[in-house]
Coordinates of N, CA, C and O in Angstrom, one line a residue:
X1 N 1.8 -4.8 1.5 CA 2.2 -4.6 2.9 C 3.7 -4.2 2.9 O 4.0 -3.2 3.7
X2 N 4.5 -4.8 2.2 CA 5.9 -4.5 2.1 C 6.2 -3.1 1.7 O 6.9 -2.4 2.3
X3 N 5.5 -2.7 0.6 CA 5.8 -1.4 0.0 C 5.2 -0.3 0.9 O 5.9 0.8 1.1
X4 N 4.0 -0.5 1.5 CA 3.4 0.5 2.4 C 4.3 0.6 3.6 O 4.5 1.8 4.1
X5 N 4.9 -0.5 4.1 CA 5.7 -0.5 5.3 C 7.0 0.4 5.1 O 7.4 1.1 6.0
X6 N 7.5 0.3 3.9 CA 8.8 1.1 3.6 C 8.5 2.6 3.7 O 9.3 3.3 4.4
X7 N 7.5 3.1 3.1 CA 7.2 4.5 3.2 C 6.7 5.0 4.6 O 7.0 6.0 5.0
X8 N 5.9 4.1 5.2 CA 5.3 4.4 6.5 C 6.4 4.6 7.6 O 6.2 5.5 8.4
X9 N 7.4 3.8 7.6 CA 8.4 3.9 8.7 C 9.2 5.2 8.5 O 9.6 5.9 9.4
X10 N 9.4 5.6 7.2 CA 10.1 6.9 7.0 C 9.2 8.1 7.3 O 9.6 9.1 7.9
X11 N 7.9 8.0 7.0 CA 7.0 9.0 7.3 C 6.8 9.2 8.8 O 6.9 10.3 9.3
X12 N 6.8 8.1 9.5 CA 6.6 8.2 11.0 C 7.9 8.8 11.6 O 7.8 9.5 12.6
X13 N 9.0 8.5 11.0 CA 10.3 9.1 11.5 C 10.2 10.7 11.4 O 10.6 11.4 12.3
X14 N 9.7 11.1 10.3 CA 9.5 12.6 10.0 C 8.5 13.2 11.0 O 8.7 14.3 11.5
X15 N 7.4 12.4 11.2 CA 6.3 12.9 12.1 C 6.9 13.1 13.5 O 6.6 14.1 14.2
X16 N 7.7 12.1 14.0 CA 8.3 12.2 15.3 C 9.3 13.4 15.4 O 9.4 14.0 16.5
X17 N 9.9 13.8 14.3 CA 10.8 14.9 14.3 C 9.9 16.2 14.4 O 10.3 17.1 15.1
X18 N 8.8 16.2 13.7 CA 8.0 17.4 13.8 C 7.2 17.5 15.1 O 7.0 18.6 15.6
X19 N 6.9 16.4 15.7 CA 6.1 16.4 16.9 C 7.0 15.6 18.0 O 6.6 14.4 18.3
X20 N 8.0 16.2 18.5 CA 8.9 15.5 19.5 C 8.1 15.1 20.8 O 8.5 14.2 21.5
X21 N 7.1 15.9 21.1 CA 6.4 15.6 22.3 C 5.5 14.4 22.1 O 4.7 14.4 21.1
X22 N 5.6 13.3 22.9 CA 4.8 12.1 22.7 C 3.3 12.3 22.6 O 2.6 11.7 21.8
X23 N 2.8 13.3 23.4 CA 1.3 13.6 23.3 C 0.9 14.2 22.0 O -0.1 13.8 21.4
X24 N 1.7 15.1 21.5 CA 1.4 15.7 20.2 C 1.5 14.6 19.1 O 0.7 14.6 18.2
X25 N 2.5 13.7 19.2 CA 2.7 12.7 18.2 C 1.5 11.7 18.2 O 0.9 11.4 17.2
X26 N 1.0 11.3 19.4 CA -0.1 10.4 19.6 C -1.4 11.1 19.1 O -2.2 10.4 18.4
X27 N -1.5 12.4 19.3 CA -2.7 13.1 18.8 C -2.7 13.1 17.3 O -3.8 12.9 16.7
X28 N -1.6 13.4 16.7 CA -1.5 13.4 15.3 C -1.8 12.1 14.7 O -2.6 12.0 13.7
X29 N -1.3 11.0 15.2 CA -1.5 9.6 14.7 C -3.0 9.2 14.9 O -3.6 8.5 14.1
X30 N -3.6 9.7 16.0 CA -5.0 9.4 16.3 C -5.9 10.0 15.2 O -6.8 9.4 14.7
X31 N -5.6 11.3 14.9 CA -6.3 12.0 13.9 C -6.1 11.3 12.5 O -7.1 11.2 11.7
X32 N -4.9 10.9 12.3 CA -4.6 10.2 11.0 C -5.4 8.9 10.9 O -6.0 8.6 9.8
X33 N -5.5 8.1 12.0 CA -6.2 6.9 11.9 C -7.7 7.1 11.7 O -8.4 6.4 11.0
X34 N -8.2 8.2 12.3 CA -9.6 8.5 12.1 C -9.9 8.9 10.6 O -10.9 8.5 10.0
X35 N -8.9 9.7 10.1 CA -9.1 10.1 8.7 C -9.0 8.9 7.7 O -9.7 8.8 6.7
X36 N -8.2 7.9 8.0 CA -8.1 6.7 7.2 C -9.4 5.9 7.3 O -9.9 5.5 6.2
X37 N -10.0 5.8 8.5 CA -11.3 5.1 8.6 C -12.4 5.8 7.8 O -13.2 5.2 7.1
X38 N -12.5 7.1 8.0 CA -13.5 7.9 7.3 C -13.3 7.8 5.8 O -14.3 7.6 5.0
X39 N -12.1 8.1 5.3 CA -11.9 8.0 3.8 C -12.1 6.7 3.2 O -12.6 6.5 2.1
X40 N -11.8 5.6 4.0 CA -12.0 4.3 3.5 C -13.5 4.0 3.3 O -13.9 3.4 2.3
X41 N -14.3 4.4 4.3 CA -15.8 4.3 4.1 C -16.3 5.0 2.9 O -17.1 4.4 2.1
X42 N -15.8 6.2 2.6 CA -16.2 6.9 1.4 C -15.8 6.2 0.2 O -16.5 6.0 -0.8
X43 N -14.5 5.8 0.1 CA -13.9 5.2 -1.1 C -14.5 3.8 -1.4 O -14.7 3.5 -2.5
X44 N -14.9 3.1 -0.3 CA -15.5 1.8 -0.5 C -16.8 1.9 -1.3 O -17.1 1.1 -2.2
X45 N -17.6 3.0 -1.0 CA -18.8 3.2 -1.7 C -18.6 3.4 -3.2 O -19.3 2.9 -4.0
X46 N -17.6 4.2 -3.5 CA -17.3 4.5 -4.9 C -16.5 3.4 -5.5 O -16.5 3.1 -6.7
X47 N -15.7 2.7 -4.7 CA -14.8 1.6 -5.2 C -15.5 0.5 -5.8 O -15.1 -0.1 -6.8
X48 N -16.7 0.2 -5.3 CA -17.5 -0.9 -5.9 C -17.9 -0.6 -7.3 O -17.9 -1.4 -8.2
X49 N -18.2 0.7 -7.5 CA -18.6 1.1 -8.9 C -17.4 1.2 -9.8 O -17.5 0.9 -11.0
X50 N -16.2 1.6 -9.2 CA -15.0 1.6 -10.0 C -14.7 0.2 -10.6 O -14.5 0.0 -11.8
X51 N -14.8 -0.8 -9.7 CA -14.5 -2.2 -10.2 C -15.6 -2.7 -11.1 O -15.3 -3.3 -12.1
X52 N -16.8 -2.3 -10.9 CA -17.9 -2.8 -11.7 C -17.8 -2.1 -13.1 O -18.0 -2.8 -14.1
X53 N -17.5 -0.8 -13.2 CA -17.5 -0.1 -14.4 C -16.2 -0.3 -15.2 O -16.2 -0.4 -16.4
X54 N -15.1 -0.2 -14.5 CA -13.7 -0.2 -15.1 C -13.1 -1.6 -15.1 O -12.1 -1.8 -15.8
X55 N -13.6 -2.5 -14.3 CA -13.0 -3.9 -14.3 C -12.1 -4.2 -13.2 O -11.6 -3.3 -12.5
X56 N -11.8 -5.5 -13.1 CA -11.0 -6.0 -12.0 C -9.5 -5.4 -12.1 O -8.9 -5.1 -11.1
X57 N -9.0 -5.3 -13.3 CA -7.7 -4.9 -13.5 C -7.4 -3.5 -13.0 O -6.4 -3.3 -12.3
X58 N -8.3 -2.6 -13.3 CA -8.2 -1.2 -12.8 C -8.2 -1.2 -11.3 O -7.4 -0.5 -10.6
X59 N -9.2 -1.9 -10.7 CA -9.2 -2.0 -9.2 C -8.0 -2.5 -8.6 O -7.5 -2.0 -7.6
X60 N -7.4 -3.5 -9.2 CA -6.2 -4.2 -8.6 C -5.0 -3.3 -8.8 O -4.1 -3.3 -7.9
X61 N -4.9 -2.5 -9.9 CA -3.7 -1.7 -10.2 C -3.8 -0.3 -9.6 O -2.8 0.4 -9.7
X62 N -4.9 0.1 -9.1 CA -5.1 1.5 -8.6 C -4.2 1.7 -7.5 O -3.6 2.8 -7.4
X63 N -4.1 0.8 -6.5 CA -3.3 1.0 -5.3 C -1.8 1.2 -5.6 O -1.2 2.2 -5.2
X64 N -1.1 0.3 -6.4 CA 0.3 0.6 -6.7 C 0.5 1.8 -7.5 O 1.5 2.5 -7.4
X65 N -0.4 2.1 -8.4 CA -0.3 3.3 -9.3 C -0.4 4.6 -8.4 O 0.4 5.5 -8.6
X66 N -1.3 4.6 -7.5 CA -1.5 5.8 -6.6 C -0.2 5.9 -5.7 O 0.3 7.0 -5.5
X67 N 0.3 4.8 -5.2 CA 1.5 4.8 -4.4 C 2.7 5.3 -5.1 O 3.5 6.1 -4.6
X68 N 2.8 4.9 -6.4 CA 4.0 5.3 -7.2 C 3.9 6.8 -7.4 O 5.0 7.5 -7.4
X69 N 2.8 7.3 -7.8 CA 2.7 8.7 -8.1 C 2.9 9.6 -6.8 O 3.6 10.6 -6.9
X70 N 2.2 9.3 -5.8 CA 2.2 10.1 -4.6 C 3.6 10.0 -3.8 O 3.9 10.9 -3.0
X71 N 4.3 8.9 -4.0 CA 5.6 8.8 -3.3 C 6.7 9.7 -3.9 O 7.7 9.9 -3.3
X72 N 6.5 10.1 -5.2 CA 7.5 10.9 -5.9 C 7.8 12.2 -5.1 O 9.0 12.5 -4.8
X73 N 6.8 13.0 -4.8 CA 7.1 14.2 -4.0 C 7.6 14.0 -2.6 O 8.4 14.7 -2.1
X74 N 7.1 12.9 -2.0 CA 7.6 12.5 -0.7 C 9.1 12.2 -0.7 O 9.8 12.7 0.1
X75 N 9.5 11.3 -1.5 CA 10.9 10.9 -1.6 C 11.7 12.1 -2.1 O 12.9 12.3 -1.6
X76 N 11.1 13.0 -3.0 CA 11.8 14.2 -3.4 C 12.2 15.1 -2.3 O 13.3 15.6 -2.2
X77 N 11.2 15.3 -1.4 CA 11.4 16.1 -0.2 C 12.5 15.6 0.7 O 13.4 16.3 1.2
X78 N 12.5 14.3 0.9 CA 13.5 13.7 1.8 C 14.9 13.8 1.2 O 15.9 14.1 1.9
X79 N 15.0 13.5 -0.1 CA 16.3 13.5 -0.8 C 16.9 14.9 -0.9 O 18.1 15.1 -0.9
X80 N 16.0 16.0 -0.9 CA 16.6 17.3 -0.9 C 16.9 17.8 0.5 O 17.6 18.8 0.6
X81 N 16.5 17.1 1.5 CA 16.9 17.4 2.9 C 15.7 18.0 3.6 O 14.9 18.7 3.1
X82 N 15.6 17.6 4.9 CA 14.5 18.0 5.8 C 15.0 18.7 7.0 O 14.5 18.6 8.1
X83 N 16.2 19.4 6.9 CA 16.8 20.0 8.0 C 16.0 21.2 8.6 O 15.8 21.4 9.8
X84 N 15.4 22.0 7.6 CA 14.7 23.2 8.0 C 13.3 22.8 8.4 O 12.7 21.9 7.9
X85 N 12.6 23.6 9.3 CA 11.2 23.3 9.7 C 10.3 23.3 8.5 O 9.3 22.5 8.5
X86 N 10.5 24.2 7.6 CA 9.6 24.3 6.4 C 9.7 23.1 5.6 O 8.6 22.5 5.1
X87 N 10.9 22.6 5.3 CA 11.0 21.4 4.5 C 10.5 20.2 5.2 O 9.9 19.3 4.6
X88 N 10.7 20.1 6.5 CA 10.2 19.0 7.3 C 8.7 19.0 7.3 O 8.1 17.9 7.1
X89 N 8.1 20.1 7.4 CA 6.6 20.2 7.4 C 6.1 19.8 6.0 O 5.1 19.0 5.9
X90 N 6.7 20.2 5.0 CA 6.3 19.8 3.6 C 6.4 18.3 3.4 O 5.5 17.7 2.8
X91 N 7.5 17.7 3.9 CA 7.7 16.3 3.7 C 6.6 15.5 4.5 O 6.1 14.5 4.1
X92 N 6.3 16.0 5.7 CA 5.3 15.4 6.5 C 3.9 15.5 5.8 O 3.2 14.5 5.8
X93 N 3.6 16.6 5.2 CA 2.3 16.8 4.5 C 2.2 15.8 3.4 O 1.2 15.1 3.2
X94 N 3.3 15.7 2.5 CA 3.3 14.8 1.4 C 3.2 13.3 1.9 O 2.5 12.5 1.3
X95 N 4.0 13.0 3.0 CA 3.9 11.7 3.5 C 2.6 11.3 4.1 O 2.1 10.2 3.9
X96 N 1.9 12.2 4.7 CA 0.6 12.0 5.3 C -0.4 11.7 4.2 O -1.2 10.8 4.3
X97 N -0.4 12.5 3.1 CA -1.3 12.3 2.0 C -1.0 11.0 1.3 O -2.0 10.2 1.0
X98 N 0.2 10.7 1.1 CA 0.6 9.4 0.5 C 0.2 8.2 1.3 O -0.4 7.3 0.8
X99 N 0.4 8.3 2.6 CA 0.0 7.2 3.5 C -1.5 7.0 3.6 O -2.0 5.9 3.6
X100 N -2.2 8.2 3.7 CA -3.6 8.1 3.8 C -4.3 7.5 2.6 O -5.1 6.6 2.7
X101 N -3.9 8.0 1.4 CA -4.5 7.5 0.1 C -4.0 6.1 -0.2 O -4.8 5.3 -0.8
X102 N -2.8 5.7 0.2 CA -2.3 4.3 -0.1 C -3.1 3.3 0.8 O -3.6 2.3 0.3
X103 N -3.3 3.6 2.1 CA -4.0 2.7 2.9 C -5.5 2.7 2.5 O -6.1 1.6 2.4
X104 N -6.1 3.8 2.2 CA -7.5 3.9 1.8 C -7.7 3.1 0.5 O -8.6 2.3 0.4
X105 N -6.9 3.3 -0.5 CA -7.0 2.5 -1.8 C -6.8 1.0 -1.6 O -7.4 0.2 -2.2
X106 N -5.9 0.7 -0.7 CA -5.6 -0.7 -0.4 C -6.9 -1.4 0.2 O -7.3 -2.5 -0.3
X107 N -7.4 -0.7 1.2 CA -8.6 -1.3 1.9 C -9.8 -1.3 1.0 O -10.6 -2.3 1.1
X108 N -10.0 -0.3 0.2 CA -11.2 -0.1 -0.5 C -11.2 -0.7 -1.9 O -12.3 -1.1 -2.4
X109 N -10.0 -0.8 -2.5 CA -9.9 -1.3 -3.9 C -9.1 -2.6 -4.0 O -9.6 -3.6 -4.6
X110 N -7.9 -2.6 -3.5 CA -7.1 -3.8 -3.7 C -7.5 -5.0 -2.9 O -7.6 -6.1 -3.5
X111 N -7.9 -4.8 -1.6 CA -8.3 -6.0 -0.8 C -9.6 -6.7 -1.4 O -9.6 -7.9 -1.5
X112 N -10.6 -5.9 -1.9 CA -11.8 -6.5 -2.5 C -11.4 -7.3 -3.8 O -11.9 -8.4 -4.0
X113 N -10.5 -6.8 -4.6 CA -10.1 -7.5 -5.8 C -9.4 -8.8 -5.5 O -9.5 -9.7 -6.3
X114 N -8.6 -8.8 -4.4 CA -7.9 -10.0 -4.1 C -8.9 -11.1 -3.7 O -8.7 -12.3 -4.0
X115 N -9.9 -10.7 -3.0 CA -11.0 -11.7 -2.6 C -11.8 -12.1 -3.9 O -12.1 -13.3 -4.0
X116 N -12.0 -11.2 -4.8 CA -12.7 -11.6 -6.0 C -11.9 -12.6 -6.9 O -12.5 -13.4 -7.6
X117 N -10.6 -12.5 -6.8 CA -9.8 -13.4 -7.6 C -10.0 -14.9 -7.2 O -9.7 -15.8 -8.1
X118 N -10.5 -15.2 -6.0 CA -10.8 -16.6 -5.7 C -12.1 -17.1 -6.2 O -12.3 -18.3 -6.2
X119 N -13.0 -16.2 -6.6 CA -14.4 -16.6 -7.0 C -14.4 -17.7 -8.1 O -15.1 -18.7 -8.0
X120 N -13.6 -17.5 -9.2 CA -13.7 -18.5 -10.3 C -13.1 -19.8 -10.0 O -13.2 -20.8 -10.8
X121 N -12.3 -20.0 -8.9 CA -11.5 -21.2 -8.6 C -12.4 -22.2 -8.0 O -13.5 -22.0 -7.4
X122 N -12.0 -23.5 -8.1 CA -12.7 -24.6 -7.4 C -12.3 -24.5 -5.9 O -11.4 -23.8 -5.5
X123 N -13.0 -25.3 -5.1 CA -12.9 -25.2 -3.7 C -11.5 -25.5 -3.2 O -10.9 -24.9 -2.3
X124 N -10.8 -26.5 -3.8 CA -9.5 -26.9 -3.3 C -8.5 -25.8 -3.7 O -7.6 -25.5 -2.8
X125 N -8.6 -25.2 -4.8 CA -7.7 -24.1 -5.2 C -7.9 -22.9 -4.4 O -7.0 -22.2 -4.0
X126 N -9.2 -22.6 -4.0 CA -9.5 -21.5 -3.1 C -8.8 -21.7 -1.7 O -8.1 -20.7 -1.2
X127 N -8.8 -22.8 -1.2 CA -8.2 -23.1 0.1 C -6.7 -22.9 0.0 O -6.1 -22.3 0.9
X128 N -6.1 -23.6 -1.0 CA -4.7 -23.5 -1.2 C -4.2 -22.1 -1.5 O -3.2 -21.6 -1.0
X129 N -5.0 -21.4 -2.3 CA -4.6 -20.0 -2.7 C -4.7 -19.1 -1.5 O -3.7 -18.3 -1.3
X130 N -5.7 -19.2 -0.7 CA -5.8 -18.3 0.5 C -4.8 -18.6 1.5 O -4.2 -17.7 2.1
X131 N -4.4 -19.9 1.6 CA -3.4 -20.2 2.6 C -2.0 -19.7 2.1 O -1.3 -19.1 2.9
X132 N -1.8 -19.8 0.8 CA -0.5 -19.3 0.3 C -0.4 -17.7 0.4 O 0.6 -17.2 0.8
X133 N -1.5 -17.1 0.1 CA -1.4 -15.6 0.0 C -1.6 -15.0 1.4 O -0.8 -14.2 1.9
X134 N -2.6 -15.4 2.2 CA -2.9 -14.8 3.5 C -1.9 -15.2 4.5 O -1.6 -14.4 5.4
X135 N -1.4 -16.4 4.5 CA -0.4 -16.8 5.5 C 1.0 -16.6 5.1 O 1.7 -15.8 5.7
X136 N 1.4 -17.3 4.1 CA 2.8 -17.3 3.7 C 3.2 -15.9 3.1 O 4.2 -15.3 3.5
X137 N 2.4 -15.4 2.1 CA 2.7 -14.2 1.5 C 2.8 -13.0 2.4 O 3.7 -12.2 2.4
X138 N 1.8 -12.9 3.3 CA 1.7 -11.8 4.2 C 2.9 -11.8 5.2 O 3.5 -10.8 5.5
X139 N 3.2 -13.0 5.8 CA 4.2 -13.1 6.8 C 5.6 -12.9 6.2 O 6.5 -12.3 6.8
X140 N 5.8 -13.5 5.0 CA 7.1 -13.3 4.4 C 7.3 -11.8 4.0 O 8.4 -11.3 4.2
X141 N 6.2 -11.1 3.5 CA 6.3 -9.7 3.2 C 6.7 -8.9 4.4 O 7.6 -8.0 4.3
X142 N 6.0 -9.1 5.5 CA 6.3 -8.3 6.7 C 7.6 -8.6 7.3 O 8.4 -7.7 7.7
X143 N 8.0 -9.9 7.5 CA 9.3 -10.2 8.1 C 10.4 -9.8 7.1 O 11.5 -9.3 7.6
X144 N 10.2 -10.0 5.8 CA 11.3 -9.5 4.9 C 11.5 -8.0 4.9 O 12.6 -7.6 4.9
X145 N 10.4 -7.3 5.0 CA 10.5 -5.8 5.1 C 11.2 -5.4 6.3 O 12.0 -4.5 6.3
X146 N 10.9 -6.1 7.5 CA 11.6 -5.7 8.7 C 13.1 -6.0 8.7 O 13.9 -5.2 9.1
X147 N 13.5 -7.1 8.1 CA 14.9 -7.5 7.9 C 15.6 -6.5 7.0 O 16.7 -6.1 7.4
X148 N 15.0 -6.1 5.9 CA 15.6 -5.1 5.0 C 15.8 -3.8 5.8 O 16.9 -3.1 5.7
X149 N 14.8 -3.4 6.5 CA 14.9 -2.1 7.2 C 15.9 -2.1 8.3 O 16.7 -1.2 8.4
X150 N 16.0 -3.2 9.0 CA 17.1 -3.3 10.0 C 18.5 -3.3 9.4 O 19.4 -2.7 9.9
X151 N 18.6 -4.0 8.3 CA 19.9 -3.9 7.6 C 20.3 -2.5 7.1 O 21.4 -2.1 7.2
X152 N 19.3 -1.8 6.6 CA 19.5 -0.4 6.1 C 19.9 0.5 7.3 O 20.8 1.4 7.1
X153 N 19.2 0.4 8.4 CA 19.5 1.2 9.6 C 20.9 0.9 10.1 O 21.6 1.8 10.4
X154 N 21.3 -0.4 10.0 CA 22.6 -0.8 10.5 C 23.7 -0.2 9.6 O 24.7 0.3 10.0
X155 N 23.4 -0.1 8.2 CA 24.4 0.4 7.3 C 24.4 1.9 7.2 O 25.5 2.5 7.1
X156 N 23.3 2.5 7.3 CA 23.2 4.0 7.1 C 23.0 4.8 8.4 O 23.0 6.0 8.4
X157 N 22.8 4.1 9.5 CA 22.6 4.9 10.8 C 21.1 5.1 11.1 O 20.7 5.0 12.3
X158 N 20.3 5.5 10.1 CA 18.9 5.7 10.3 C 18.2 5.5 9.0 O 18.9 5.6 7.9
X159 N 16.9 5.3 9.0 CA 16.2 5.0 7.8 C 16.1 6.1 6.8 O 16.1 6.0 5.6
X160 N 16.2 7.4 7.3 CA 16.1 8.5 6.4 C 17.4 8.7 5.6 O 17.3 9.1 4.4
X161 N 18.5 8.3 6.2 CA 19.8 8.4 5.4 C 19.8 7.4 4.3 O 20.5 7.5 3.3
X162 N 19.0 6.3 4.4 CA 18.9 5.3 3.4 C 17.8 5.5 2.4 O 17.5 4.6 1.6
X163 N 17.3 6.8 2.3 CA 16.2 7.1 1.4 C 16.4 6.7 0.0 O 15.5 6.2 -0.7
X164 N 17.6 6.9 -0.6 CA 17.8 6.6 -2.0 C 17.6 5.0 -2.3 O 17.0 4.6 -3.2
X165 N 18.2 4.3 -1.3 CA 18.1 2.8 -1.4 C 16.6 2.4 -1.2 O 16.1 1.5 -2.0
X166 N 16.0 3.0 -0.2 CA 14.5 2.6 0.0 C 13.7 2.9 -1.2 O 12.8 2.2 -1.5
X167 N 13.9 4.1 -1.8 CA 13.2 4.5 -3.0 C 13.4 3.5 -4.1 O 12.4 3.1 -4.8
X168 N 14.6 3.0 -4.3 CA 14.9 2.0 -5.3 C 14.1 0.7 -5.1 O 13.5 0.1 -6.0
X169 N 14.2 0.2 -3.8 CA 13.5 -1.0 -3.5 C 12.0 -0.8 -3.6 O 11.3 -1.7 -4.1
X170 N 11.5 0.3 -3.1 CA 10.1 0.6 -3.1 C 9.5 0.5 -4.5 O 8.5 -0.1 -4.8
X171 N 10.2 1.2 -5.4 CA 9.6 1.2 -6.8 C 9.8 -0.1 -7.5 O 9.0 -0.5 -8.4
X172 N 10.8 -0.9 -7.2 CA 11.0 -2.2 -7.7 C 9.9 -3.1 -7.3 O 9.3 -3.9 -8.1
X173 N 9.5 -3.0 -6.0 CA 8.4 -3.8 -5.5 C 7.1 -3.4 -6.2 O 6.3 -4.2 -6.6
X174 N 6.9 -2.1 -6.3 CA 5.6 -1.6 -7.0 C 5.5 -2.0 -8.4 O 4.4 -2.5 -8.9
X175 N 6.6 -2.0 -9.2 CA 6.6 -2.4 -10.6 C 6.3 -3.9 -10.6 O 5.6 -4.4 -11.5
X176 N 6.9 -4.7 -9.7 CA 6.6 -6.1 -9.7 C 5.2 -6.4 -9.3 O 4.5 -7.3 -9.9
X177 N 4.6 -5.6 -8.4 CA 3.2 -5.7 -8.0 C 2.3 -5.4 -9.2 O 1.4 -6.2 -9.4
X178 N 2.6 -4.4 -9.9 CA 1.7 -4.0 -11.1 C 1.8 -5.1 -12.2 O 0.8 -5.4 -12.8
X179 N 3.0 -5.6 -12.4 CA 3.2 -6.7 -13.4 C 2.4 -7.9 -13.0 O 1.8 -8.5 -13.8
X180 N 2.5 -8.3 -11.7 CA 1.7 -9.4 -11.2 C 0.2 -9.2 -11.3 O -0.5 -10.2 -11.7
X181 N -0.2 -8.0 -11.0 CA -1.7 -7.7 -11.1 C -2.1 -7.8 -12.5 O -3.2 -8.3 -12.8
X182 N -1.3 -7.3 -13.4 CA -1.7 -7.3 -14.8 C -1.8 -8.7 -15.4 O -2.7 -9.1 -16.1
X183 N -0.8 -9.6 -15.0 CA -0.9 -11.0 -15.4 C -2.0 -11.7 -14.8 O -2.7 -12.5 -15.4
X184 N -2.3 -11.5 -13.5 CA -3.4 -12.1 -12.8 C -4.7 -11.7 -13.4 O -5.7 -12.4 -13.4
X185 N -4.8 -10.4 -13.9 CA -6.0 -9.9 -14.5 C -6.4 -10.8 -15.7 O -7.6 -11.1 -15.9
X186 N -5.4 -11.2 -16.5 CA -5.7 -12.0 -17.7 C -6.2 -13.4 -17.3 O -7.1 -14.0 -17.8
X187 N -5.5 -14.0 -16.2 CA -5.9 -15.3 -15.7 C -7.3 -15.2 -15.1 O -8.1 -16.1 -15.3
X188 N -7.6 -14.1 -14.4 CA -8.9 -14.0 -13.7 C -10.0 -13.9 -14.8 O -11.1 -14.5 -14.7
X189 N -9.8 -13.1 -15.9 CA -10.7 -12.9 -16.9 C -11.0 -14.3 -17.6 O -12.1 -14.6 -17.9
X190 N -9.9 -15.0 -17.9 CA -10.0 -16.3 -18.6 C -10.8 -17.3 -17.7 O -11.7 -18.0 -18.2
X191 N -10.6 -17.4 -16.4 CA -11.3 -18.3 -15.5 C -12.8 -17.9 -15.4 O -13.6 -18.7 -15.3
X192 N -13.0 -16.5 -15.4 CA -14.4 -16.1 -15.2 C -15.2 -16.4 -16.5 O -16.3 -16.9 -16.4
X193 N -14.6 -16.3 -17.7 CA -15.3 -16.6 -18.9 C -15.5 -18.1 -19.0 O -16.5 -18.6 -19.4
X194 N -14.5 -18.9 -18.5 CA -14.7 -20.4 -18.5 C -15.8 -20.8 -17.6 O -16.6 -21.7 -17.9
X195 N -15.9 -20.1 -16.4 CA -17.0 -20.5 -15.5 C -18.3 -20.1 -16.0 O -19.3 -20.9 -15.9
X196 N -18.4 -19.0 -16.7 CA -19.7 -18.6 -17.4 C -20.1 -19.5 -18.4 O -21.3 -19.9 -18.6
X197 N -19.1 -20.0 -19.2 CA -19.4 -21.0 -20.3 C -19.9 -22.3 -19.7 O -20.9 -22.9 -20.3
X198 N -19.3 -22.7 -18.6 CA -19.7 -24.0 -18.0 C -21.2 -23.9 -17.5 O -22.0 -24.8 -17.5
X199 N -21.5 -22.7 -16.9 CA -22.9 -22.5 -16.4 C -23.9 -22.5 -17.5 O -25.0 -23.0 -17.3
X200 N -23.5 -21.9 -18.6 CA -24.4 -21.8 -19.8 C -24.7 -23.1 -20.3 O -25.8 -23.4 -20.8
X201 N -23.8 -24.0 -20.3 CA -24.0 -25.4 -20.8 C -24.9 -26.2 -19.8 O -25.7 -27.0 -20.2

């Protein structure tokens, strides 16, 4: 949520520049929301097979990997400048693609793998784990992201001027996310094998 929030606020700032009329902006965002819903339904169908065939690790790491790759041209456009209409349009296109696929992969791949991670745990660990992740982790991520953004806007004047700093924070969060997913994959595999062995006995 923290990493998606960073790029989303910058992308929405660009969309507002391209569509200064509130009705045009709302129409664009409405079409975007519909596209997210449709693409998520499609990806969920294939995502089940991705996790089944390629494993939990690939499903968990697909979202940060997609975000890392697709954010490169988006940040590249912002850092080179979006003063001209052509550059602004290009940045909006890259941002739209990045936001669409990031949200889609999160809903269709990452969210199911997080729920799967609870399966091998005992009942007490499931309750404590869900409380820690769903309540504390989610709220800290959102509030922390908001505080960082407010601080950057205060220092740089607007979020687009802070693009180099945002890019650094964004990729630091993504690399931490991938490292955590990789480590959790080993723990998930070990717990799953242990549960299978206990059932076999």
